[in-house]
């Protein structure tokens, strides 16, 4: 079955760290770029970070640059997001999303979503 | 970076059809977009890819009640024979940029 399964969310205090994971199955993981997208309560979808098939190209939203680090392990079909210095405004459902292409070329889009993992930032 | 503009809400009756619009910003009218559906309390679901020519490809398992079309910078999602489960938020997206979403109410 083609799917993405996120894990690692939870309750964390402001300033602390959390590491999210995404396990992929049912498709050739290292053929595609992968991304993290988040959704704050009652809000729309916001792109967080993305990584190309070979980790050669990485990007971050300005809101998380310098605090979050994306990585992938193609041997394990897994995507990760290390989140440091967490803020209350980072509280959201975090989704793993598969891109339709291997890298950040033109004409790509998200074509597979995970179920999400909830990150709550509160003291 | 393109900007995608969507109406915040739409409504239509059970069994009828509705057409949702996503407008690409100036200079980006040829972009391919995707439509995603998010039912209440659920993760987004990929519905289809839609090209500027109007050609579209539905995702796996997406009913053929969902179709796409294009006109200039506008990209459309048409849902025919509306069902109660179609009540959801619908997002258009291209290259990591999302529209604000349209909340569809089925009356």
PDB file of N, CA and C in Angstrom, chain A residues 53-92:
ATOM      1  N   UNK A  53      15.550  14.354  -3.820  1.00  0.00           N
ATOM      2  CA  UNK A  53      15.698  12.902  -3.738  1.00  0.00           C
ATOM      3  C   UNK A  53      17.032  12.472  -3.131  1.00  0.00           C
ATOM      4  N   UNK A  54      18.089  13.219  -3.419  1.00  0.00           N
ATOM      5  CA  UNK A  54      19.439  12.833  -2.968  1.00  0.00           C
ATOM      6  C   UNK A  54      19.979  13.764  -1.876  1.00  0.00           C
ATOM      7  N   UNK A  55      19.071  14.554  -1.278  1.00  0.00           N
ATOM      8  CA  UNK A  55      19.434  15.514  -0.220  1.00  0.00           C
ATOM      9  C   UNK A  55      20.313  16.643  -0.737  1.00  0.00           C
ATOM     10  N   UNK A  56      20.449  16.763  -2.043  1.00  0.00           N
ATOM     11  CA  UNK A  56      21.308  17.793  -2.615  1.00  0.00           C
ATOM     12  C   UNK A  56      20.711  19.176  -2.586  1.00  0.00           C
ATOM     13  N   UNK A  57      19.406  19.254  -2.471  1.00  0.00           N
ATOM     14  CA  UNK A  57      18.711  20.543  -2.436  1.00  0.00           C
ATOM     15  C   UNK A  57      17.735  20.539  -1.265  1.00  0.00           C
ATOM     16  N   UNK A  58      17.859  21.519  -0.398  1.00  0.00           N
ATOM     17  CA  UNK A  58      17.036  21.621   0.810  1.00  0.00           C
ATOM     18  C   UNK A  58      16.511  23.039   0.938  1.00  0.00           C
ATOM     19  N   UNK A  59      15.261  23.171   1.377  1.00  0.00           N
ATOM     20  CA  UNK A  59      14.689  24.495   1.557  1.00  0.00           C
ATOM     21  C   UNK A  59      13.833  24.579   2.806  1.00  0.00           C
ATOM     22  N   UNK A  60      13.715  25.799   3.334  1.00  0.00           N
ATOM     23  CA  UNK A  60      12.933  26.031   4.544  1.00  0.00           C
ATOM     24  C   UNK A  60      12.077  27.280   4.395  1.00  0.00           C
ATOM     25  N   UNK A  61      10.934  27.266   5.050  1.00  0.00           N
ATOM     26  CA  UNK A  61      10.156  28.494   5.165  1.00  0.00           C
ATOM     27  C   UNK A  61      10.921  29.462   6.061  1.00  0.00           C
ATOM     28  N   UNK A  62      10.752  30.745   5.828  1.00  0.00           N
ATOM     29  CA  UNK A  62      11.462  31.749   6.628  1.00  0.00           C
ATOM     30  C   UNK A  62      11.139  31.605   8.112  1.00  0.00           C
ATOM     31  N   UNK A  63       9.918  31.166   8.412  1.00  0.00           N
ATOM     32  CA  UNK A  63       9.468  31.064   9.803  1.00  0.00           C
ATOM     33  C   UNK A  63      10.211  29.998  10.605  1.00  0.00           C
ATOM     34  N   UNK A  64      10.887  29.063   9.922  1.00  0.00           N
ATOM     35  CA  UNK A  64      11.566  27.973  10.642  1.00  0.00           C
ATOM     36  C   UNK A  64      13.054  27.919  10.341  1.00  0.00           C
ATOM     37  N   UNK A  65      13.521  28.753   9.421  1.00  0.00           N
ATOM     38  CA  UNK A  65      14.927  28.730   9.017  1.00  0.00           C
ATOM     39  C   UNK A  65      15.832  28.967  10.215  1.00  0.00           C
ATOM     40  N   UNK A  66      16.868  28.127  10.332  1.00  0.00           N
ATOM     41  CA  UNK A  66      17.797  28.252  11.440  1.00  0.00           C
ATOM     42  C   UNK A  66      17.389  27.475  12.675  1.00  0.00           C
ATOM     43  N   UNK A  67      16.139  27.003  12.715  1.00  0.00           N
ATOM     44  CA  UNK A  67      15.659  26.251  13.881  1.00  0.00           C
ATOM     45  C   UNK A  67      15.316  24.804  13.525  1.00  0.00           C
ATOM     46  N   UNK A  68      14.829  24.581  12.306  1.00  0.00           N
ATOM     47  CA  UNK A  68      14.434  23.246  11.871  1.00  0.00           C
ATOM     48  C   UNK A  68      15.459  22.705  10.877  1.00  0.00           C
ATOM     49  N   UNK A  69      15.635  21.368  10.901  1.00  0.00           N
ATOM     50  CA  UNK A  69      16.527  20.710   9.949  1.00  0.00           C
ATOM     51  C   UNK A  69      15.821  19.491   9.365  1.00  0.00           C
ATOM     52  N   UNK A  70      15.737  19.445   8.059  1.00  0.00           N
ATOM     53  CA  UNK A  70      15.131  18.308   7.374  1.00  0.00           C
ATOM     54  C   UNK A  70      16.230  17.353   6.919  1.00  0.00           C
ATOM     55  N   UNK A  71      15.933  16.075   6.930  1.00  0.00           N
ATOM     56  CA  UNK A  71      16.883  15.082   6.436  1.00  0.00           C
ATOM     57  C   UNK A  71      16.108  13.853   5.979  1.00  0.00           C
ATOM     58  N   UNK A  72      16.784  12.976   5.272  1.00  0.00           N
ATOM     59  CA  UNK A  72      16.176  11.743   4.815  1.00  0.00           C
ATOM     60  C   UNK A  72      17.195  10.633   4.816  1.00  0.00           C
ATOM     61  N   UNK A  73      16.706   9.395   4.955  1.00  0.00           N
ATOM     62  CA  UNK A  73      17.530   8.205   4.877  1.00  0.00           C
ATOM     63  C   UNK A  73      16.882   7.298   3.833  1.00  0.00           C
ATOM     64  N   UNK A  74      17.412   7.313   2.628  1.00  0.00           N
ATOM     65  CA  UNK A  74      16.790   6.539   1.551  1.00  0.00           C
ATOM     66  C   UNK A  74      16.874   5.032   1.796  1.00  0.00           C
ATOM     67  N   UNK A  75      17.885   4.590   2.522  1.00  0.00           N
ATOM     68  CA  UNK A  75      18.013   3.163   2.832  1.00  0.00           C
ATOM     69  C   UNK A  75      16.883   2.703   3.754  1.00  0.00           C
ATOM     70  N   UNK A  76      16.359   3.646   4.542  1.00  0.00           N
ATOM     71  CA  UNK A  76      15.289   3.316   5.489  1.00  0.00           C
ATOM     72  C   UNK A  76      13.932   3.840   5.025  1.00  0.00           C
ATOM     73  N   UNK A  77      13.887   4.417   3.825  1.00  0.00           N
ATOM     74  CA  UNK A  77      12.632   4.999   3.315  1.00  0.00           C
ATOM     75  C   UNK A  77      12.007   5.952   4.329  1.00  0.00           C
ATOM     76  N   UNK A  78      12.832   6.804   4.891  1.00  0.00           N
ATOM     77  CA  UNK A  78      12.357   7.671   5.965  1.00  0.00           C
ATOM     78  C   UNK A  78      12.764   9.121   5.773  1.00  0.00           C
ATOM     79  N   UNK A  79      11.882   9.995   6.246  1.00  0.00           N
ATOM     80  CA  UNK A  79      12.079  11.443   6.235  1.00  0.00           C
ATOM     81  C   UNK A  79      12.026  11.934   7.671  1.00  0.00           C
ATOM     82  N   UNK A  80      12.820  12.958   7.974  1.00  0.00           N
ATOM     83  CA  UNK A  80      12.881  13.459   9.344  1.00  0.00           C
ATOM     84  C   UNK A  80      12.774  14.980   9.374  1.00  0.00           C
ATOM     85  N   UNK A  81      12.347  15.486  10.529  1.00  0.00           N
ATOM     86  CA  UNK A  81      12.368  16.926  10.767  1.00  0.00           C
ATOM     87  C   UNK A  81      12.806  17.151  12.204  1.00  0.00           C
ATOM     88  N   UNK A  82      14.015  17.691  12.366  1.00  0.00           N
ATOM     89  CA  UNK A  82      14.509  18.055  13.687  1.00  0.00           C
ATOM     90  C   UNK A  82      14.073  19.486  13.970  1.00  0.00           C
ATOM     91  N   UNK A  83      13.301  19.647  15.033  1.00  0.00           N
ATOM     92  CA  UNK A  83      12.759  20.966  15.364  1.00  0.00           C
ATOM     93  C   UNK A  83      13.363  21.434  16.683  1.00  0.00           C
ATOM     94  N   UNK A  84      14.153  22.476  16.627  1.00  0.00           N
ATOM     95  CA  UNK A  84      14.780  23.052  17.818  1.00  0.00           C
ATOM     96  C   UNK A  84      14.169  24.410  18.146  1.00  0.00           C
ATOM     97  N   UNK A  85      14.407  24.862  19.362  1.00  0.00           N
ATOM     98  CA  UNK A  85      13.933  26.188  19.794  1.00  0.00           C
ATOM     99  C   UNK A  85      12.465  26.395  19.437  1.00  0.00           C
ATOM    100  N   UNK A  86      11.643  25.418  19.802  1.00  0.00           N
ATOM    101  CA  UNK A  86      10.235  25.462  19.418  1.00  0.00           C
ATOM    102  C   UNK A  86       9.515  26.640  20.064  1.00  0.00           C
ATOM    103  N   UNK A  87       8.585  27.205  19.314  1.00  0.00           N
ATOM    104  CA  UNK A  87       7.803  28.352  19.749  1.00  0.00           C
ATOM    105  C   UNK A  87       6.324  27.976  19.789  1.00  0.00           C
ATOM    106  N   UNK A  88       5.550  28.750  20.507  1.00  0.00           N
ATOM    107  CA  UNK A  88       4.116  28.503  20.573  1.00  0.00           C
ATOM    108  C   UNK A  88       3.500  28.517  19.176  1.00  0.00           C
ATOM    109  N   UNK A  89       4.021  29.376  18.316  1.00  0.00           N
ATOM    110  CA  UNK A  89       3.479  29.487  16.951  1.00  0.00           C
ATOM    111  C   UNK A  89       3.833  28.304  16.050  1.00  0.00           C
ATOM    112  N   UNK A  90       4.684  27.398  16.524  1.00  0.00           N
ATOM    113  CA  UNK A  90       4.996  26.175  15.775  1.00  0.00           C
ATOM    114  C   UNK A  90       3.969  25.075  16.041  1.00  0.00           C
ATOM    115  N   UNK A  91       3.065  25.323  16.979  1.00  0.00           N
ATOM    116  CA  UNK A  91       2.065  24.320  17.321  1.00  0.00           C
ATOM    117  C   UNK A  91       1.151  24.078  16.132  1.00  0.00           C
ATOM    118  N   UNK A  92       1.081  22.818  15.692  1.00  0.00           N
ATOM    119  CA  UNK A  92       0.326  22.482  14.487  1.00  0.00           C
ATOM    120  C   UNK A  92       0.325  20.975  14.271  1.00  0.00           C
TER     121      UNK A  92
END
